Coordinates of N, CA and C and ligand atoms in Angstrom, one line a residue:
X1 N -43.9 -59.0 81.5 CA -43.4 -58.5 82.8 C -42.0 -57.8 82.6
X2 N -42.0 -56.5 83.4 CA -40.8 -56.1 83.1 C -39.4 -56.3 84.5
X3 N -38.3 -56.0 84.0 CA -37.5 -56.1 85.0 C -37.0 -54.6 85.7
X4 N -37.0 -54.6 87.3 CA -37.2 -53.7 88.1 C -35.7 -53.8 88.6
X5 N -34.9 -52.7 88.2 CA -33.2 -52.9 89.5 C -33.5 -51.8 90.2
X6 N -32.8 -51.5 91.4 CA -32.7 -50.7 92.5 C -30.6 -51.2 92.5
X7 N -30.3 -50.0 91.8 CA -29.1 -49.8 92.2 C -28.6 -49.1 93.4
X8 N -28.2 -50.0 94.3 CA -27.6 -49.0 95.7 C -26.1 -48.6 95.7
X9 N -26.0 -47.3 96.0 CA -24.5 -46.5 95.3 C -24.4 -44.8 95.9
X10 N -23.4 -44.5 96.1 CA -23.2 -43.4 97.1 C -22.8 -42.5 95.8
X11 N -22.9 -42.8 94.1 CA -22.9 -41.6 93.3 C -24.2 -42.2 92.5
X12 N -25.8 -41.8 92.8 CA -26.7 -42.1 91.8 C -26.8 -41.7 91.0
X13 N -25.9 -40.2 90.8 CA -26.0 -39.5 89.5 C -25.3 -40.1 88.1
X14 N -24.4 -41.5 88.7 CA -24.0 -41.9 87.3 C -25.2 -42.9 86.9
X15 N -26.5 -43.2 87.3 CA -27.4 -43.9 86.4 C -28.2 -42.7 86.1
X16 N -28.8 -43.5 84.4 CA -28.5 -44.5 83.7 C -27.2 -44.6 82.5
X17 N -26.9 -42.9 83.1 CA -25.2 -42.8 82.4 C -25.4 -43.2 80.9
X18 N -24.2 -44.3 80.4 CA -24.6 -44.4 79.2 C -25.8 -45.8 78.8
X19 N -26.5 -46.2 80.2 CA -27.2 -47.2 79.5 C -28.4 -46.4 79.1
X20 N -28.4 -45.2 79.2 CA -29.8 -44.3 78.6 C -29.6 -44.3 77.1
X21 N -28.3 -44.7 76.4 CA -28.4 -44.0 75.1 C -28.9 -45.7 74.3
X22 N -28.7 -45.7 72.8 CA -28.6 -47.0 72.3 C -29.9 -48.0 72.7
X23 N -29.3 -48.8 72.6 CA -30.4 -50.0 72.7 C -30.7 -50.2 74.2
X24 N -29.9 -50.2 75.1 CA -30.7 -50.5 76.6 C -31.6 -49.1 76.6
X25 N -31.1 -47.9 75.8 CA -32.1 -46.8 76.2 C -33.0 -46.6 75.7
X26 N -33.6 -47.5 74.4 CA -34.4 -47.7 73.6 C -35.3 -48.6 74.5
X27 N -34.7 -49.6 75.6 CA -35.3 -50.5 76.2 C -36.1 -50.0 77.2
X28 N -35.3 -49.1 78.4 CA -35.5 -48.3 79.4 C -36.6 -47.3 79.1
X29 N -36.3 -46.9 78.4 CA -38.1 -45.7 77.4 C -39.4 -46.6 77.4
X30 N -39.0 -47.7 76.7 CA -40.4 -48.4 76.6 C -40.5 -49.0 77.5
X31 N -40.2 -49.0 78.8 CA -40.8 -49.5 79.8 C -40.1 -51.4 80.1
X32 N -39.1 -51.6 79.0 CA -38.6 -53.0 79.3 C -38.5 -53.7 80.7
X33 N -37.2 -52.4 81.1 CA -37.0 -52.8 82.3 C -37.0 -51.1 83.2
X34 N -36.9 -51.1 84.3 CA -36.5 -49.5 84.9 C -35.4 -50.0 86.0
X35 N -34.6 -48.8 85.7 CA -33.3 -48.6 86.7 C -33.7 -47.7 88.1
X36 N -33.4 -48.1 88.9 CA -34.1 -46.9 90.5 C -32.2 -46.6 91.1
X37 N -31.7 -45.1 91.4 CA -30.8 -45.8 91.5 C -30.9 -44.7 93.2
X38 N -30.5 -45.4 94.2 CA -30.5 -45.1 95.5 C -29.7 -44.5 95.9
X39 N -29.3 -43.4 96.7 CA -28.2 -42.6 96.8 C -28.0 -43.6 98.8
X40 N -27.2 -44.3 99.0 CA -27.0 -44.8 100.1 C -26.8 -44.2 101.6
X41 N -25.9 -42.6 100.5 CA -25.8 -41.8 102.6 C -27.4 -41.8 102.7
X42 N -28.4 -41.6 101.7 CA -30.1 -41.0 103.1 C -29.7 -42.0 103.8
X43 N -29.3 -43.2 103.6 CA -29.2 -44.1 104.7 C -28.2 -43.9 106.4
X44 N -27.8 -43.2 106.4 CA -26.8 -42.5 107.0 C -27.5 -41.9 108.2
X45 N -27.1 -42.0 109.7 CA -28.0 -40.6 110.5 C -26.8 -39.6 111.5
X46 N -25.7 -39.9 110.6 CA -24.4 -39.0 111.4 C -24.6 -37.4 110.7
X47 N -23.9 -36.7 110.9 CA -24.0 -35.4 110.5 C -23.5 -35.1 109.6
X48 N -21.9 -36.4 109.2 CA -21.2 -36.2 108.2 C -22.1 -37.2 107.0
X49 N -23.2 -38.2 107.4 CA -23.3 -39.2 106.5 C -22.2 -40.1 106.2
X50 N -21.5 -40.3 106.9 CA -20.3 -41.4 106.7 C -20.5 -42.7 106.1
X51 N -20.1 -43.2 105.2 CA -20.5 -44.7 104.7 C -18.9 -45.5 104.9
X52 N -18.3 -44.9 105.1 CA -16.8 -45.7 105.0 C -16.5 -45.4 106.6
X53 N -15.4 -46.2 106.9 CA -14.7 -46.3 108.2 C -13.4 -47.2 107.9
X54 N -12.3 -47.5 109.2 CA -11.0 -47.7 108.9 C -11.6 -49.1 109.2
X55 N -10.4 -50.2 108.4 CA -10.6 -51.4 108.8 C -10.5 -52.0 110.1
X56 N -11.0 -52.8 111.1 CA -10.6 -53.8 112.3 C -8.8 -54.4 111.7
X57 N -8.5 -54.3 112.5 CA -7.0 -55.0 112.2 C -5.9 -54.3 111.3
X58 N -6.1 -53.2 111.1 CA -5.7 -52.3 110.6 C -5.8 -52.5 108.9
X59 N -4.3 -51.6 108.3 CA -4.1 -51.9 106.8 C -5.0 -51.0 106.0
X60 N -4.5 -50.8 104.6 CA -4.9 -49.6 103.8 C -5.8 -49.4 103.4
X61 N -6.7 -48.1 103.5 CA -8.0 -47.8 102.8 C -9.4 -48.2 103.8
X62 N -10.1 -47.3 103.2 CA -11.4 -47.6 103.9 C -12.1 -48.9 103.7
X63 N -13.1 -49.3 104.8 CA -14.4 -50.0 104.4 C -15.5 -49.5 104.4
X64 N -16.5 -50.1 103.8 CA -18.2 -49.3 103.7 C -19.0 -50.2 104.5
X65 N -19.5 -49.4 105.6 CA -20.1 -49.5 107.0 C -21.3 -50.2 106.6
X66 N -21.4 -51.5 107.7 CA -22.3 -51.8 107.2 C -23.8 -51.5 107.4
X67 N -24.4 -50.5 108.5 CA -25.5 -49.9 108.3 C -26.6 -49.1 107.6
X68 N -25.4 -48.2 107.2 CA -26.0 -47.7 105.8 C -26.3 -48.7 104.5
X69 N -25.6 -49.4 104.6 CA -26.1 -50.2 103.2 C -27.3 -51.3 103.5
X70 N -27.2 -51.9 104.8 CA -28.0 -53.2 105.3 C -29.4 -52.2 105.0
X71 N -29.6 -51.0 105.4 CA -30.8 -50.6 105.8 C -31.2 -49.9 104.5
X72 N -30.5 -49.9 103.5 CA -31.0 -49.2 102.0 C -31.4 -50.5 101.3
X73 N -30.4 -52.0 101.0 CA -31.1 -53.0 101.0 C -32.5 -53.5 101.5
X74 N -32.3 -53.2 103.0 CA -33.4 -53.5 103.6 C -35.4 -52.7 102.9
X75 N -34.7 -51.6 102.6 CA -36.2 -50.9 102.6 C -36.2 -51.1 100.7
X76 N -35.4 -51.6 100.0 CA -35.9 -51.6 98.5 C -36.4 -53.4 98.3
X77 N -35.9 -54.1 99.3 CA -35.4 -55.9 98.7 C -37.5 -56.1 99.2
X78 N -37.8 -57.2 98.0 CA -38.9 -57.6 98.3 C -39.0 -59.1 98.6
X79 N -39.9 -60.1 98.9 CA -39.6 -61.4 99.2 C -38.7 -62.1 97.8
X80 N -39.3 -61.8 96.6 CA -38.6 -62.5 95.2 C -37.6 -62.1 95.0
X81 N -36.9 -60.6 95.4 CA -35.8 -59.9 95.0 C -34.2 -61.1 94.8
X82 N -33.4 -61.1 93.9 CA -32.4 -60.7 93.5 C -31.0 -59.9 94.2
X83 N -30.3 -59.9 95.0 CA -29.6 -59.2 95.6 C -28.3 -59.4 95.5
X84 N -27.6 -58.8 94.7 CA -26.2 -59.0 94.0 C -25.2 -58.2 94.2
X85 N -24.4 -58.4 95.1 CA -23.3 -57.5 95.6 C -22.1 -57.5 94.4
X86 N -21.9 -56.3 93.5 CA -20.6 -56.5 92.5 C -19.3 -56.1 93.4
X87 N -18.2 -57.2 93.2 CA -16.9 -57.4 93.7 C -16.2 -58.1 93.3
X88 N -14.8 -58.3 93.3 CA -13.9 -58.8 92.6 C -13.8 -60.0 93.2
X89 N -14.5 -60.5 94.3 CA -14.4 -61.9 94.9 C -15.5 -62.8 94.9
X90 N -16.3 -62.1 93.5 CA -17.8 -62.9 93.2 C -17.2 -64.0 92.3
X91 N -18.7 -64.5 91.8 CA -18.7 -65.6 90.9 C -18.6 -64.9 89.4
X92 N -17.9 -65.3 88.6 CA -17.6 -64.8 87.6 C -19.0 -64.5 86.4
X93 N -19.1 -63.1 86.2 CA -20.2 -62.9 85.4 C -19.9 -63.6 84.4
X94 N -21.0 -64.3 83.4 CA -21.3 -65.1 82.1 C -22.6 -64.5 81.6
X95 N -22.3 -65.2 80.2 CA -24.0 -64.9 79.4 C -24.7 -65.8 80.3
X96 N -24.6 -66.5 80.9 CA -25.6 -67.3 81.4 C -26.1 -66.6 82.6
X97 N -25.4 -66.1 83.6 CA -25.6 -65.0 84.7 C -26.2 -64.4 84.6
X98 N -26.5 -63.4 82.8 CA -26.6 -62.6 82.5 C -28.5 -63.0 82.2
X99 N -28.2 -64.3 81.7 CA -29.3 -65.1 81.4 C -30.5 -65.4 82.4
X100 N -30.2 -65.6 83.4 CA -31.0 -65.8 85.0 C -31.5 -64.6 85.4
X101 N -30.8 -63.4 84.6 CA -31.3 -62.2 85.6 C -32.5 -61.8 85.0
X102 N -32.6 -62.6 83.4 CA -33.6 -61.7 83.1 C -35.1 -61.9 83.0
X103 N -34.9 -63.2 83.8 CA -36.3 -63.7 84.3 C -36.7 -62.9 85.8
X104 N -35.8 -62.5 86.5 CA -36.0 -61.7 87.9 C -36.8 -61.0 87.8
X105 N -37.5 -60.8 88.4 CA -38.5 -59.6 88.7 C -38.0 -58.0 89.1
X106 N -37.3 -58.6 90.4 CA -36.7 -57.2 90.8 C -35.3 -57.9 91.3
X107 N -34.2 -56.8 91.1 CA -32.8 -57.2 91.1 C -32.1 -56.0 92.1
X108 N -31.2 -56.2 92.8 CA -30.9 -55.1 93.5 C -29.5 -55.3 93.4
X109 N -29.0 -54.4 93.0 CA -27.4 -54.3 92.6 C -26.6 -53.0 93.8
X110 N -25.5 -53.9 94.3 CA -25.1 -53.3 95.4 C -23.4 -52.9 95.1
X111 N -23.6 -51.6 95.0 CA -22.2 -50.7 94.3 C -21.7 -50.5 95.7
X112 N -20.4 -51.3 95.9 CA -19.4 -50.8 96.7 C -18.2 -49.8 96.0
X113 N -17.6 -49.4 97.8 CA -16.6 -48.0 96.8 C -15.4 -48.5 97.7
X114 N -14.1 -48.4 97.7 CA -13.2 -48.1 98.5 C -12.9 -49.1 98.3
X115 N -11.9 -49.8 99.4 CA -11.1 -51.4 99.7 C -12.2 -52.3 99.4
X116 N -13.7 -52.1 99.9 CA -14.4 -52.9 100.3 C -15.5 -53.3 100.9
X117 N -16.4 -53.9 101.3 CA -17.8 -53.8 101.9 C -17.8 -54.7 102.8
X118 N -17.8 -54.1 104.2 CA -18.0 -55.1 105.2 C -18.6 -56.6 105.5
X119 N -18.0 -57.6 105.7 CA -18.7 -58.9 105.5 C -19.7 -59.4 105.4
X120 N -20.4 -58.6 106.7 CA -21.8 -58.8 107.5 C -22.9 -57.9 106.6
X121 N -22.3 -56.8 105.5 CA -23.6 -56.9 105.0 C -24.0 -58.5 103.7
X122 N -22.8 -58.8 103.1 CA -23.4 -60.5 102.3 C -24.0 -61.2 103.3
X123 N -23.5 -61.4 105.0 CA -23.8 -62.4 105.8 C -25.1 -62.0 106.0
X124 N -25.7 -60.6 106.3 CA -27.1 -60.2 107.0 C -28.0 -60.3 105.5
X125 N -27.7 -59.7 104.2 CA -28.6 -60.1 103.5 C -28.8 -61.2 102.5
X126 N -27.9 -62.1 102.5 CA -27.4 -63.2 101.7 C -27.2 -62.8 100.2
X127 N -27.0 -61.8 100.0 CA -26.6 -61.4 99.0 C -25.3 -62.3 98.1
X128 N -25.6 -62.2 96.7 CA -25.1 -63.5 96.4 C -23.6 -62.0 95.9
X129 N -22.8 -62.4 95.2 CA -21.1 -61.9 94.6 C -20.9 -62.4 93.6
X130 N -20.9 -61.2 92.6 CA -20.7 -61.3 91.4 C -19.8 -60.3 90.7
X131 N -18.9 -60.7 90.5 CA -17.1 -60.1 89.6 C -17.6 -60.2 88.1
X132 N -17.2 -58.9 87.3 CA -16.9 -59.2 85.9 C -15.7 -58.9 85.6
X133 N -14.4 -59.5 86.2 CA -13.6 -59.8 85.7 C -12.3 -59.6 86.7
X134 N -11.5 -60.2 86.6 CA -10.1 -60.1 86.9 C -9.5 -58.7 87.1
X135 N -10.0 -57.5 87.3 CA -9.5 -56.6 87.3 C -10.0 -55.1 88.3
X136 N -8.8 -55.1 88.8 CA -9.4 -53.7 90.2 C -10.3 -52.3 89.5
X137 N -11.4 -52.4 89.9 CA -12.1 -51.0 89.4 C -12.4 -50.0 90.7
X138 N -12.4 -49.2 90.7 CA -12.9 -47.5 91.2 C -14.0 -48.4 92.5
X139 N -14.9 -48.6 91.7 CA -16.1 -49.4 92.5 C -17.2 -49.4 91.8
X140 N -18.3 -50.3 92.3 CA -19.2 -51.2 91.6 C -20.0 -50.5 90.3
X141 N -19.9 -49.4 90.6 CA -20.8 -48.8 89.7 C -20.7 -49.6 88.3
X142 N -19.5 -49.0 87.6 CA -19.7 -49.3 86.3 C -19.5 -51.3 85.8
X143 N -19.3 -51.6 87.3 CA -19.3 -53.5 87.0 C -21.3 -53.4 86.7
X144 N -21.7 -52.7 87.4 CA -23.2 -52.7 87.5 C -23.6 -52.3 86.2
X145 N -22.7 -51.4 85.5 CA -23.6 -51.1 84.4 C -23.5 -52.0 83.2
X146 N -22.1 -52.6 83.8 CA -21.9 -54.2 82.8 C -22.6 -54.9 82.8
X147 N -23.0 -55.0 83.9 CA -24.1 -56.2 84.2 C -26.0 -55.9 83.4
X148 N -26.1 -54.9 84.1 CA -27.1 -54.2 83.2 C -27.4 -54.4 81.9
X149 N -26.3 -53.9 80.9 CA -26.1 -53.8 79.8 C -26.3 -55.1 79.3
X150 N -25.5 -56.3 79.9 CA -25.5 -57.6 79.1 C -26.9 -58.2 79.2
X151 N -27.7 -57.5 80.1 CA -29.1 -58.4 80.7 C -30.3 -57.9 80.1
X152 N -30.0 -56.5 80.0 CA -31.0 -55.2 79.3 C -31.3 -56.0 77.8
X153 N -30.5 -55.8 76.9 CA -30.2 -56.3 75.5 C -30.7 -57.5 75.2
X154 N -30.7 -58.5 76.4 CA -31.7 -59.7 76.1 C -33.2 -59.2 76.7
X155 N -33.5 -58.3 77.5 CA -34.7 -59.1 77.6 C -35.8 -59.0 76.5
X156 N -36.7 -59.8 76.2 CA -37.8 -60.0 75.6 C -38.1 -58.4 74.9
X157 N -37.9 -58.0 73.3 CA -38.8 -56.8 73.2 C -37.2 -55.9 72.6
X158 N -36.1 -56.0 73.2 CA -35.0 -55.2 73.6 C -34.5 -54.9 72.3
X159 N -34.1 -55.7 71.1 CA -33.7 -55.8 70.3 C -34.4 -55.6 68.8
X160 N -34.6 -54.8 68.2 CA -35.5 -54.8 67.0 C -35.4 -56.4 65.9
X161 N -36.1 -56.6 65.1 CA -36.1 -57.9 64.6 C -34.6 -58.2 64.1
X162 N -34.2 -56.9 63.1 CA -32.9 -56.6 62.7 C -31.7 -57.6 63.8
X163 N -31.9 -56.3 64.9 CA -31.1 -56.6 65.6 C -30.7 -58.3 66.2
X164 N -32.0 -58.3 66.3 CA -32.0 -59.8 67.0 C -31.3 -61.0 66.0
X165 N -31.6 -60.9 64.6 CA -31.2 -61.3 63.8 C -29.5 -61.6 63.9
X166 N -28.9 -59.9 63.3 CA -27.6 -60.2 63.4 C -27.0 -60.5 64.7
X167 N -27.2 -60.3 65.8 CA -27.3 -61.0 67.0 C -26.8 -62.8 66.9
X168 N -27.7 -63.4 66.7 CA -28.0 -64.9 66.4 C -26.8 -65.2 65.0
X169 N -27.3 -64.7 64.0 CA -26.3 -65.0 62.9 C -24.7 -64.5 63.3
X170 N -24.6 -63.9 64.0 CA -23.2 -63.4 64.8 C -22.5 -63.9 65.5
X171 N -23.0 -65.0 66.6 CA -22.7 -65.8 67.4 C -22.0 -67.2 67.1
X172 N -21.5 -67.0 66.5 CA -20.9 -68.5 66.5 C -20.6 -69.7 67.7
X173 N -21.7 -69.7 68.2 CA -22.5 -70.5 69.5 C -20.6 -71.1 69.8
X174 N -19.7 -70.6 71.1 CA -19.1 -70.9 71.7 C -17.9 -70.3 71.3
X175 N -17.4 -69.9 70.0 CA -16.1 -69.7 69.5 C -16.4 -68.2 69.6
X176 N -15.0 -67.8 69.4 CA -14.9 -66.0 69.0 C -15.3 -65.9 67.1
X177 N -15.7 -64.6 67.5 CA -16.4 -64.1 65.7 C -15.2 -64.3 65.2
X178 N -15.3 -64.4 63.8 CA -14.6 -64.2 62.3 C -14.8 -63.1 62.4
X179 N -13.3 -62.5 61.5 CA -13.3 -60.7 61.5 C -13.8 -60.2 60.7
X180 N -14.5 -59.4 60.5 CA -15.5 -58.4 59.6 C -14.7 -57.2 58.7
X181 N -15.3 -57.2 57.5 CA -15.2 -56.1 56.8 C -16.3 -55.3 56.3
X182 N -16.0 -53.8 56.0 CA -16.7 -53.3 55.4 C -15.8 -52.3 54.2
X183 N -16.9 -51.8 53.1 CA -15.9 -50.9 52.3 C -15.2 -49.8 53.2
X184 N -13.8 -49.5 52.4 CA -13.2 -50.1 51.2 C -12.5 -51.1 50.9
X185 N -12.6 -51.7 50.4 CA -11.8 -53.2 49.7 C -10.8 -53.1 49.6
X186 N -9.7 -51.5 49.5 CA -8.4 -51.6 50.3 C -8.4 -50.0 51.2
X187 N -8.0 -50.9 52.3 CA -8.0 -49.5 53.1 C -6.0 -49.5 53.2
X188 N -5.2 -48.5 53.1 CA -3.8 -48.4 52.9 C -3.1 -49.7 53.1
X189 N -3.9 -50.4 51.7 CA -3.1 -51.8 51.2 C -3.6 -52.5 51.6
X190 N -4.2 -52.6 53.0 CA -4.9 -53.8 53.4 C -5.8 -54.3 52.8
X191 N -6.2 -55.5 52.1 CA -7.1 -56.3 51.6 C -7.8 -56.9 52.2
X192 N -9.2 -56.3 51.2 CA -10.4 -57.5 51.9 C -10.1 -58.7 51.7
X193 N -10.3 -59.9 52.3 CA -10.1 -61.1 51.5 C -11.1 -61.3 50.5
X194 N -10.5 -62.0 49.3 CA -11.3 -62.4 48.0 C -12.5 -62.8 48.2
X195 N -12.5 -64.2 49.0 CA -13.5 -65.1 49.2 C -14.5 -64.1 49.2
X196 N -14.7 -62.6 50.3 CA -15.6 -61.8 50.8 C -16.4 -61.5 49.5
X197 N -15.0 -60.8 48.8 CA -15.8 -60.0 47.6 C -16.2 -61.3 46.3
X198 N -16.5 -62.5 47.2 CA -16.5 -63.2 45.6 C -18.4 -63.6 45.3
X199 N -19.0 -63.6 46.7 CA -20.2 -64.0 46.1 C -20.6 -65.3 46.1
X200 N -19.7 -66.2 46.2 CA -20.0 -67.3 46.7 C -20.4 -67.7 48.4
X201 N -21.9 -67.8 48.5 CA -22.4 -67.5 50.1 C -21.7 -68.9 51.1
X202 N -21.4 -69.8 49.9 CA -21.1 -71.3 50.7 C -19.5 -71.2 51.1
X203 N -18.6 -70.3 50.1 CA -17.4 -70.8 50.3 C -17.0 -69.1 51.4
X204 N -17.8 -68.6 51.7 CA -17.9 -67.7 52.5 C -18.2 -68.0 53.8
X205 N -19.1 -68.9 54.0 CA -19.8 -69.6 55.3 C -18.3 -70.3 55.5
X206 N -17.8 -71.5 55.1 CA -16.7 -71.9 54.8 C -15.5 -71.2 55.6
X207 N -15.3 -69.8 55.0 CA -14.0 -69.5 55.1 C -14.3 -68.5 56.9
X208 N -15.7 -68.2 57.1 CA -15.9 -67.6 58.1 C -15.7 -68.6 59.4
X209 N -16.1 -69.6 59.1 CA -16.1 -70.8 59.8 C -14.8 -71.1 60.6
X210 N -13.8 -71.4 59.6 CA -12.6 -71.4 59.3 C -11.4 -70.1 60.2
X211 N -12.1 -68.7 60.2 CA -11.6 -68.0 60.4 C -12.0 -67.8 62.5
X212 N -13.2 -68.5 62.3 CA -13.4 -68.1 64.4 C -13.0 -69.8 64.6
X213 N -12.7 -70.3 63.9 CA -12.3 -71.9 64.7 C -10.8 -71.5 65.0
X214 N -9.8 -70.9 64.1 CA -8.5 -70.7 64.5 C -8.1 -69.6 65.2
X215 N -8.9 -68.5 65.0 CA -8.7 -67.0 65.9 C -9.1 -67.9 67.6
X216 N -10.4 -69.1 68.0 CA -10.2 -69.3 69.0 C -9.2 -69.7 69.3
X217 N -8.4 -71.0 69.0 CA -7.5 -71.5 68.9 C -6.2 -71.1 69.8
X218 N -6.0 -69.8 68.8 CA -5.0 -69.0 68.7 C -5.1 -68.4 69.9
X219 N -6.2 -67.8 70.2 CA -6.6 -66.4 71.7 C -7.5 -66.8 72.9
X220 N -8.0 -68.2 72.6 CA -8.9 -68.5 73.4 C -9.1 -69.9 73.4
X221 N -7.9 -70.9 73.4 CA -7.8 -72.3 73.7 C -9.1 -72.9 74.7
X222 N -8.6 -72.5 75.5 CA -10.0 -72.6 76.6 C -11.1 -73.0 76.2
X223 N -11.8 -72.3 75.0 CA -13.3 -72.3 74.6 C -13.2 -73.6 73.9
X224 N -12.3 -73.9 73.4 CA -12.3 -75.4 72.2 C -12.7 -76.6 73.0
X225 N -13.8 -76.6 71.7 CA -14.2 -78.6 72.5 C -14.0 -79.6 71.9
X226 N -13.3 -81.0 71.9 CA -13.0 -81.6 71.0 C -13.4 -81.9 69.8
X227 N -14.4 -81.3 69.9 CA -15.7 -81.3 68.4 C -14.8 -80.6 67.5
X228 N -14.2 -79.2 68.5 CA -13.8 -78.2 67.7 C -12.8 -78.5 67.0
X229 N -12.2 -79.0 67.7 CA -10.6 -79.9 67.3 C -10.7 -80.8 66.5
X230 N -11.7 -81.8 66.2 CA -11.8 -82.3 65.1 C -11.9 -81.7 63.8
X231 N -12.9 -80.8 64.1 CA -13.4 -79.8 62.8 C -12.0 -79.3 62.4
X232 N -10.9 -78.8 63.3 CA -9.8 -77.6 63.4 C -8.8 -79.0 62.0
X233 N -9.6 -80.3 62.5 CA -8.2 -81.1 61.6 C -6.8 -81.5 62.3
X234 N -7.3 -81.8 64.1 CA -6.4 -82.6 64.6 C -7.2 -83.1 66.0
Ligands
J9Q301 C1 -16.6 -53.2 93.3 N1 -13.0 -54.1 91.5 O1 -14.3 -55.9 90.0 C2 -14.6 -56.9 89.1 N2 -15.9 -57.1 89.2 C3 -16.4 -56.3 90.1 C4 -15.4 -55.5 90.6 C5 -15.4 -54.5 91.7 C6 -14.2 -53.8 92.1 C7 -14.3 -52.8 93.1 C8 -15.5 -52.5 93.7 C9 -16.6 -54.2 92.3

């Protein structure tokens, strides 16, 4: 079974942008999943198509009206659908988030633009709020193609064996990666480390080990579990 989005968005011409190239557009070709992406003014019956208006209670910037969008939801959402408003006041995107979506059937991703999207469209379609990250964007679009991208790549099929492989062997299940090299063995001085070029696969596992236990440590305390901390040698 494949997976069906209906992106709703007042610029459809940026899908499938760059998830057409690479691996999601390797995935998108064969039929993995398909992107629909809805241009929200047809939803519109003013003359200008208006989707934004000034806030109630005043203060800066527009909001996106909730009509137009209730009723573009309305005519894509099926009983099983998925309906995910991206905003900086959602639940924080994860692999795991990423993980749920890709059993969905059909998913509908709702790109706001401006200040904001009026309340009553989450309240009228219960649409759930989903943020990838701590930081002010343009509007939903490209959080959507975040989201895409991390969900596309898993689903079932997506990944050639290759891929799937380094994938898995890459993950150092909770920590950040060990840093990678490739030739040359000195790029202006900088040295591979030895261990790399030595051939020894165990004291390489070892030193790789070694290398994403402290780089977490160092950049991403947070992720350490006291397992880790054991292992780290305190
Ligand atoms: C729509 N900043 O930010 C972080 N995740 C989503 C968003 C976002 C935004 C503006 C509009 C989504």
């Amino acid at each position: 079974m494949s997976l069906d989005v209906d992106v709703l968005t007042i610029f459809p011409h940026m899908f499938p942008g760059p998830l057409g190239d690479s691996i999601t557009g390797r995935a998108l070709a064969g039929g993995l999943a398909t992107i629909r992406a809805i241009d929200v003014r047809d939803f519109t019956h003013d003359r200008h198509k208006s989707v934004d208006d000034y806030p109630y209670g005043g203060g800066p910037g527009m909001v996106m009206r909730p009509e137009p969008l209730v009723a573009a939801i309305e005519s894509v959402r099926r009983p099983a659908s998925r309906v995910v408003l991206l905003s900086p006041t959602g639940q924080s995107f994860t692999h795991a988030v990423a993980h749920s979506l890709t059993s969905e059937s059909h998913v509908v991703l709702i790109c706001g633009r401006y200040e904001g999207v009026d309340e009553r469209v989450r309240l009228a379609t219960r649409a759930e709020e989903i943020s990838i990250g701590d930081f002010v964007l343009t509007g939903g679009e490209i959080a959507a193609m975040v989201v895409l991208d991390a969900v596309i790549r898993l689903l079932p099929g997506a990944l050639t064996s290759n891929e799937a492989w380094q994938n898995e062997s890459h993950s150092s299940a909770g920590l950040l990666e060990y840093p990678q090299y490739t030739r040359p063995p000195d790029f202006r001085g900088l040295r591979v480390p030895d261990v790399l070029l030595s051939g020894h696969h165990a004291q390489v596992a070892a030193w790789r080990r070694q290398q994403a236990l402290a780089r977490t440590r160092e950049r991403r305390p947070d992720l350490l579990t006291p397992e880790h901390q054991a292992e780290l040698g305190d």
